[in-house]
XYZ file of C-alpha atoms in Angstrom:
415
model
C 53.522 118.450 -82.856
C 56.592 119.081 -84.968
C 58.787 116.269 -86.247
C 62.584 116.427 -85.933
C 64.086 119.007 -88.260
C 67.548 119.553 -89.733
C 68.710 121.601 -86.743
C 67.605 118.853 -84.348
C 69.582 116.267 -86.291
C 72.685 118.447 -86.558
C 73.069 119.147 -82.810
C 72.357 115.970 -80.806
C 72.371 117.739 -77.415
C 69.953 120.348 -78.663
C 67.917 117.601 -80.286
C 67.462 115.802 -76.952
C 66.484 119.009 -75.177
C 64.047 119.824 -77.968
C 62.431 116.404 -77.770
C 62.026 116.528 -74.010
C 60.655 120.081 -74.175
C 57.868 118.777 -76.440
C 56.747 116.244 -73.856
C 54.403 118.384 -71.695
C 52.402 119.622 -74.689
C 52.284 116.121 -76.160
C 51.057 114.644 -72.877
C 48.413 117.343 -72.505
C 47.117 116.659 -76.012
C 47.013 112.894 -75.417
C 45.227 113.374 -72.089
C 42.313 115.076 -73.839
C 39.459 112.580 -73.832
C 41.574 109.693 -72.489
C 39.030 108.640 -69.868
C 36.219 108.850 -72.408
C 38.187 106.738 -74.916
C 38.635 104.127 -72.218
C 34.917 104.088 -71.392
C 33.893 103.872 -75.049
C 36.626 101.497 -76.241
C 38.027 103.903 -78.846
C 41.569 103.009 -79.879
C 43.915 106.040 -79.625
C 45.112 106.317 -83.229
C 45.174 110.128 -83.072
C 47.406 110.003 -80.003
C 49.895 107.892 -81.932
C 49.903 110.353 -84.812
C 50.887 113.032 -82.294
C 53.545 110.801 -80.801
C 55.080 110.048 -84.205
C 55.303 113.725 -84.994
C 57.024 114.476 -81.685
C 60.158 112.512 -82.619
C 60.247 110.865 -79.180
C 60.180 107.423 -80.755
C 63.906 107.847 -81.454
C 64.748 108.931 -77.894
C 67.044 105.994 -77.033
C 69.079 105.985 -80.250
C 72.633 107.077 -79.318
C 74.081 110.277 -80.736
C 76.857 108.370 -82.520
C 74.170 106.461 -84.438
C 72.229 109.549 -85.470
C 69.820 109.827 -82.555
C 69.268 112.183 -79.629
C 71.094 109.973 -77.112
C 68.417 109.933 -74.407
C 69.138 107.860 -71.292
C 66.981 105.189 -69.719
C 66.261 107.706 -66.962
C 64.957 110.047 -69.679
C 62.894 107.194 -71.103
C 61.141 106.257 -67.858
C 60.229 109.899 -67.298
C 58.760 110.087 -70.800
C 56.850 106.848 -70.244
C 55.504 107.923 -66.850
C 54.451 111.320 -68.202
C 52.642 109.733 -71.141
C 51.062 107.138 -68.848
C 49.720 109.865 -66.581
C 47.985 111.222 -69.695
C 46.859 107.835 -71.093
C 48.370 104.631 -69.755
C 47.295 102.730 -72.884
C 49.409 104.925 -75.162
C 52.502 104.604 -72.972
C 52.113 100.839 -72.609
C 51.556 100.296 -76.337
C 55.042 101.717 -77.067
C 56.819 99.080 -74.973
C 57.694 96.775 -77.879
C 59.026 99.729 -79.861
C 61.486 100.809 -77.183
C 62.456 97.209 -76.423
C 63.454 96.730 -80.063
C 65.587 99.881 -80.019
C 67.360 98.702 -76.867
C 68.274 95.419 -78.526
C 69.507 97.105 -81.716
C 71.640 99.666 -79.881
C 73.174 97.508 -77.135
C 74.547 94.884 -79.559
C 77.439 95.389 -82.003
C 76.320 97.404 -85.065
C 75.103 95.339 -87.999
C 73.291 95.974 -91.265
C 69.862 94.891 -90.003
C 70.020 97.036 -86.869
C 71.211 100.025 -88.890
C 68.302 99.577 -91.319
C 65.740 99.442 -88.504
C 67.226 102.416 -86.648
C 67.109 104.447 -89.844
C 63.397 103.660 -90.042
C 62.910 104.826 -86.445
C 64.741 108.079 -87.199
C 62.299 108.621 -90.048
C 59.406 108.244 -87.605
C 58.514 104.550 -87.867
C 57.059 102.721 -84.873
C 57.596 99.032 -84.181
C 55.180 96.537 -82.689
C 55.082 92.782 -82.910
C 54.424 89.657 -80.913
C 56.384 86.824 -79.383
C 53.848 84.880 -77.301
C 51.527 82.124 -78.480
C 48.405 80.845 -76.778
C 47.829 77.147 -76.191
C 51.455 76.103 -75.730
C 52.391 73.960 -72.704
C 54.439 76.807 -71.213
C 54.444 80.546 -71.862
C 57.309 81.713 -74.031
C 57.274 78.616 -76.261
C 57.518 79.469 -79.974
C 56.023 77.050 -82.468
C 55.267 79.438 -85.349
C 57.696 78.428 -88.087
C 58.705 79.631 -91.527
C 57.538 77.361 -94.344
C 58.886 77.086 -97.857
C 56.402 77.285 -100.707
C 58.319 76.978 -103.960
C 60.881 79.780 -103.908
C 59.022 81.731 -101.215
C 59.173 81.647 -97.425
C 55.801 82.176 -95.767
C 54.383 82.326 -92.276
C 51.091 80.834 -91.155
C 49.581 80.732 -87.688
C 49.062 83.315 -84.984
C 50.560 85.214 -82.075
C 49.001 86.929 -79.096
C 49.807 89.943 -76.891
C 50.680 91.977 -79.968
C 50.739 95.147 -77.867
C 50.851 98.333 -79.923
C 51.040 96.638 -83.311
C 47.781 98.197 -84.507
C 49.469 101.603 -84.184
C 52.816 100.539 -85.670
C 54.474 100.544 -89.072
C 56.472 97.326 -88.620
C 55.945 94.121 -86.677
C 58.752 92.111 -85.064
C 57.699 88.464 -84.798
C 59.419 85.592 -83.001
C 59.557 82.469 -85.195
C 61.503 79.315 -85.921
C 63.436 79.306 -89.160
C 63.464 76.386 -91.598
C 66.070 74.613 -89.472
C 64.162 75.112 -86.216
C 66.411 77.893 -84.906
C 65.207 80.920 -82.937
C 64.699 83.867 -85.247
C 62.918 87.175 -85.567
C 61.273 88.531 -88.693
C 60.410 92.201 -89.175
C 57.747 93.023 -91.734
C 55.547 96.022 -92.590
C 52.226 95.812 -90.782
C 50.412 96.590 -94.020
C 51.750 93.570 -95.893
C 49.216 91.142 -97.363
C 48.799 88.095 -95.161
C 49.320 89.925 -91.849
C 46.126 90.610 -89.918
C 46.056 92.664 -86.707
C 43.011 91.849 -84.612
C 41.655 94.000 -81.811
C 40.575 91.039 -79.664
C 42.294 91.825 -76.365
C 39.616 91.317 -73.701
C 41.503 92.091 -70.502
C 39.801 94.062 -67.757
C 42.505 96.729 -67.890
C 44.797 98.442 -70.392
C 41.963 97.865 -72.829
C 43.216 100.176 -75.572
C 46.771 98.857 -75.965
C 45.802 96.708 -78.981
C 47.233 93.703 -77.138
C 45.314 91.053 -79.053
C 46.208 88.749 -81.933
C 48.324 88.728 -85.038
C 47.211 86.207 -87.633
C 49.395 85.065 -90.515
C 47.854 83.726 -93.688
C 50.588 82.984 -96.189
C 52.545 86.039 -95.034
C 55.589 86.302 -97.297
C 58.917 86.704 -95.505
C 61.908 87.917 -97.490
C 65.380 86.532 -96.733
C 66.767 89.876 -95.550
C 63.903 90.171 -93.028
C 65.083 87.147 -91.009
C 67.511 87.570 -88.119
C 68.717 84.661 -85.964
C 68.477 85.413 -82.245
C 70.317 84.326 -79.116
C 67.869 84.419 -76.194
C 70.575 84.138 -73.505
C 72.790 87.029 -74.620
C 73.708 89.805 -72.182
C 71.928 92.298 -74.420
C 68.700 90.351 -74.196
C 69.008 89.951 -70.453
C 69.500 93.709 -70.104
C 66.551 94.437 -72.416
C 64.412 92.033 -70.379
C 65.047 94.141 -67.275
C 64.199 97.296 -69.192
C 60.932 95.728 -70.389
C 59.954 95.145 -66.775
C 61.007 98.613 -65.623
C 59.027 99.992 -68.555
C 55.848 98.444 -67.113
C 56.657 99.935 -63.714
C 57.087 103.353 -65.351
C 53.603 102.987 -66.858
C 52.335 102.193 -63.366
C 54.138 105.280 -62.042
C 52.198 107.394 -64.517
C 48.926 105.824 -63.402
C 49.740 106.649 -59.773
C 50.386 110.264 -60.806
C 46.941 110.211 -62.404
C 45.406 108.707 -59.256
C 46.804 111.615 -57.254
C 45.679 114.290 -59.730
C 42.204 112.739 -59.979
C 41.931 112.681 -56.185
C 42.934 116.348 -55.909
C 40.442 117.369 -58.594
C 37.665 115.304 -57.045
C 38.286 116.675 -53.545
C 38.296 120.262 -54.807
C 35.363 120.106 -57.202
C 33.080 117.183 -56.346
C 33.552 115.818 -52.835
C 31.547 116.970 -49.811
C 32.615 116.685 -46.185
C 30.949 113.850 -44.291
C 27.880 114.710 -42.214
C 29.824 114.522 -38.956
C 32.789 116.596 -40.222
C 33.253 120.092 -38.752
C 34.860 121.241 -42.055
C 32.965 123.495 -44.436
C 34.444 121.803 -47.533
C 36.102 118.524 -48.444
C 39.387 120.376 -49.058
C 39.343 121.528 -45.419
C 38.398 118.129 -44.012
C 41.288 116.571 -42.075
C 40.552 113.042 -43.246
C 40.463 114.125 -46.902
C 43.769 115.916 -46.377
C 45.162 112.730 -44.822
C 44.166 110.719 -47.909
C 45.728 113.266 -50.264
C 48.885 113.329 -48.161
C 49.162 109.564 -48.485
C 48.642 109.688 -52.251
C 51.223 112.463 -52.654
C 53.689 110.302 -50.733
C 52.916 107.228 -52.832
C 53.532 108.967 -56.155
C 56.745 110.554 -54.841
C 58.031 107.168 -53.663
C 57.201 105.431 -56.931
C 58.865 108.145 -59.015
C 61.999 107.941 -56.870
C 62.153 104.155 -57.201
C 61.877 104.096 -60.992
C 64.442 106.879 -61.400
C 66.962 105.051 -59.208
C 66.329 101.798 -61.085
C 66.742 103.582 -64.424
C 70.156 104.870 -63.405
C 71.195 101.292 -62.625
C 70.096 100.122 -66.077
C 71.849 103.092 -67.686
C 75.098 101.743 -66.255
C 74.600 98.304 -67.797
C 73.434 99.813 -71.106
C 76.537 101.995 -71.302
C 78.812 99.034 -70.518
C 77.146 96.932 -73.211
C 77.466 99.679 -75.825
C 81.053 100.393 -74.890
C 81.901 96.718 -75.261
C 80.019 96.445 -78.542
C 81.936 99.419 -79.934
C 85.392 98.421 -78.693
C 85.180 94.637 -78.684
C 87.191 94.535 -75.453
C 84.572 94.778 -72.725
C 85.184 93.498 -69.226
C 82.840 90.534 -69.685
C 82.676 89.679 -65.997
C 82.051 93.292 -65.040
C 79.281 93.661 -67.618
C 77.658 90.426 -66.444
C 77.584 91.768 -62.895
C 76.054 95.059 -64.006
C 73.354 93.224 -65.955
C 72.680 90.979 -62.950
C 72.503 94.014 -60.655
C 70.013 95.596 -63.043
C 67.811 92.502 -63.036
C 67.831 92.346 -59.242
C 67.077 96.057 -58.845
C 64.221 95.822 -61.337
C 62.666 92.825 -59.597
C 62.735 94.695 -56.282
C 61.348 97.868 -57.840
C 58.525 96.035 -59.562
C 57.557 94.233 -56.371
C 57.637 97.380 -54.227
C 55.798 99.567 -56.732
C 53.090 96.958 -57.276
C 52.171 97.166 -53.605
C 52.343 100.952 -53.407
C 50.457 101.523 -56.660
C 47.602 99.140 -55.988
C 47.187 100.638 -52.517
C 47.061 104.106 -54.080
C 44.311 103.058 -56.500
C 42.306 101.718 -53.559
C 43.041 104.711 -51.320
C 41.702 107.118 -53.951
C 38.140 106.163 -53.031
C 38.687 107.373 -49.449
C 38.788 110.904 -50.857
C 35.018 110.770 -51.361
C 31.913 108.823 -50.524
C 29.811 106.628 -52.764
C 29.756 109.345 -55.425
C 33.431 108.637 -56.101
C 32.359 105.295 -57.571
C 30.233 106.980 -60.241
C 31.027 105.705 -63.722
C 31.378 109.256 -64.988
C 34.555 109.601 -62.932
C 35.851 106.246 -64.173
C 38.211 105.968 -61.187
C 38.048 102.178 -61.222
C 40.136 102.203 -64.404
C 43.234 102.979 -62.358
C 43.005 99.807 -60.269
C 42.030 97.701 -63.296
C 44.928 99.054 -65.328
C 47.440 98.592 -62.520
C 46.241 95.087 -61.711
C 46.546 94.160 -65.394
C 50.077 95.558 -65.611
C 51.219 93.739 -62.483
C 49.730 90.473 -63.742
C 52.307 90.364 -66.542
C 54.789 88.536 -64.323
C 54.509 86.333 -61.218
C 55.138 88.774 -58.362
C 55.226 86.039 -55.724
C 57.938 84.325 -57.764
C 59.883 87.588 -57.884
C 59.812 87.859 -54.101
C 60.974 84.252 -53.734
C 63.821 84.748 -56.225
C 64.974 87.905 -54.433
C 64.960 86.050 -51.122
C 66.816 83.060 -52.580
C 69.481 85.396 -53.939
C 70.079 87.145 -50.634
C 69.992 83.913 -48.618
C 71.826 81.565 -50.961
C 73.360 83.643 -53.749
C 71.160 81.926 -56.347
C 71.134 83.836 -59.648
C 69.530 81.298 -62.016
C 66.239 83.087 -62.662
C 67.834 86.522 -62.603
C 70.118 85.384 -65.437
C 67.433 83.806 -67.627
C 66.441 87.088 -69.204
C 62.784 86.141 -69.244
C 60.489 87.660 -66.617
C 63.171 89.425 -64.609
């Protein structure tokens, strides 16, 4: 794949078209051997080299900040296309795109400009925020410590999705005064150890295991204080959830394509079927019709949701640039985005998991053969939809429509 060139940078509209035109070839290259990598546990480093070279890592950087100016609707289509090729690769980029959303939806500042410049040069960002063993998820205890004239970090984080493939790690910490902060450091720095110890049943190659810090030096200009309740963070939280749904959309596309291939090339009609081939069997056609409908519905849902988040992203950027945003109007757009995303995630979880189950109706016991590896779709989807409490989402949606309650939708955590 070719990296962005001078022509791409000079004409932002052409740059965006060029990036998106590279996507089919990139996805096809990443799809090569994806099922085998999953069976053998081989991390997809080569796929990330291809992704870096494509320039798509900079997709969401606005044109007025040197990027291609891709929309969130563009992003979810990129994510779904990559996920149809290899859901691990698409998922492992989630932290990267989340960081860009935060840097571009807030007022410009020196740190954000520095990080965006790195992205434009091809850098990828990973990191970790969660810690194991705390009384409640989301609690941050990892704190900066002073050793002489140096600040260092000791301890560990978990769910460091994608960091093994990244150039920089964004890490949630407490500063010396106990305030919420983020540090961004090169992943190759001494004292930072990326461990491939994620043992989930699905999304096995996302490098979602541990980061360990052993006297990791943190420089003063690498520390940024954070405000977890800002509108930008609430918006980015919704995008993080839609991102997962877009990965699921790609998996459902893969379910459908696997079912078509299996029915055409491997399946046999049942003994009692009057059809001469599985492709002519009415029940096989019924299954494929269902799967085609599922993937169409999921794609439509994520595209509609993306357009909603594009509206809140544009309002946030407009306000950041002008300093005179309609605060109440932006708050409502961000709230609408959170609500839409919760509904989309809940609906797609049900459709997607049903699709992964329905796939096996396209064939008999042979469809369960390990060589086909069809069970990976259900495992991967179930892992993705275990990120957040779906029953809680349904309750919150119902409470909103019955009572107008917005508390959890405004927290900017899991919604």
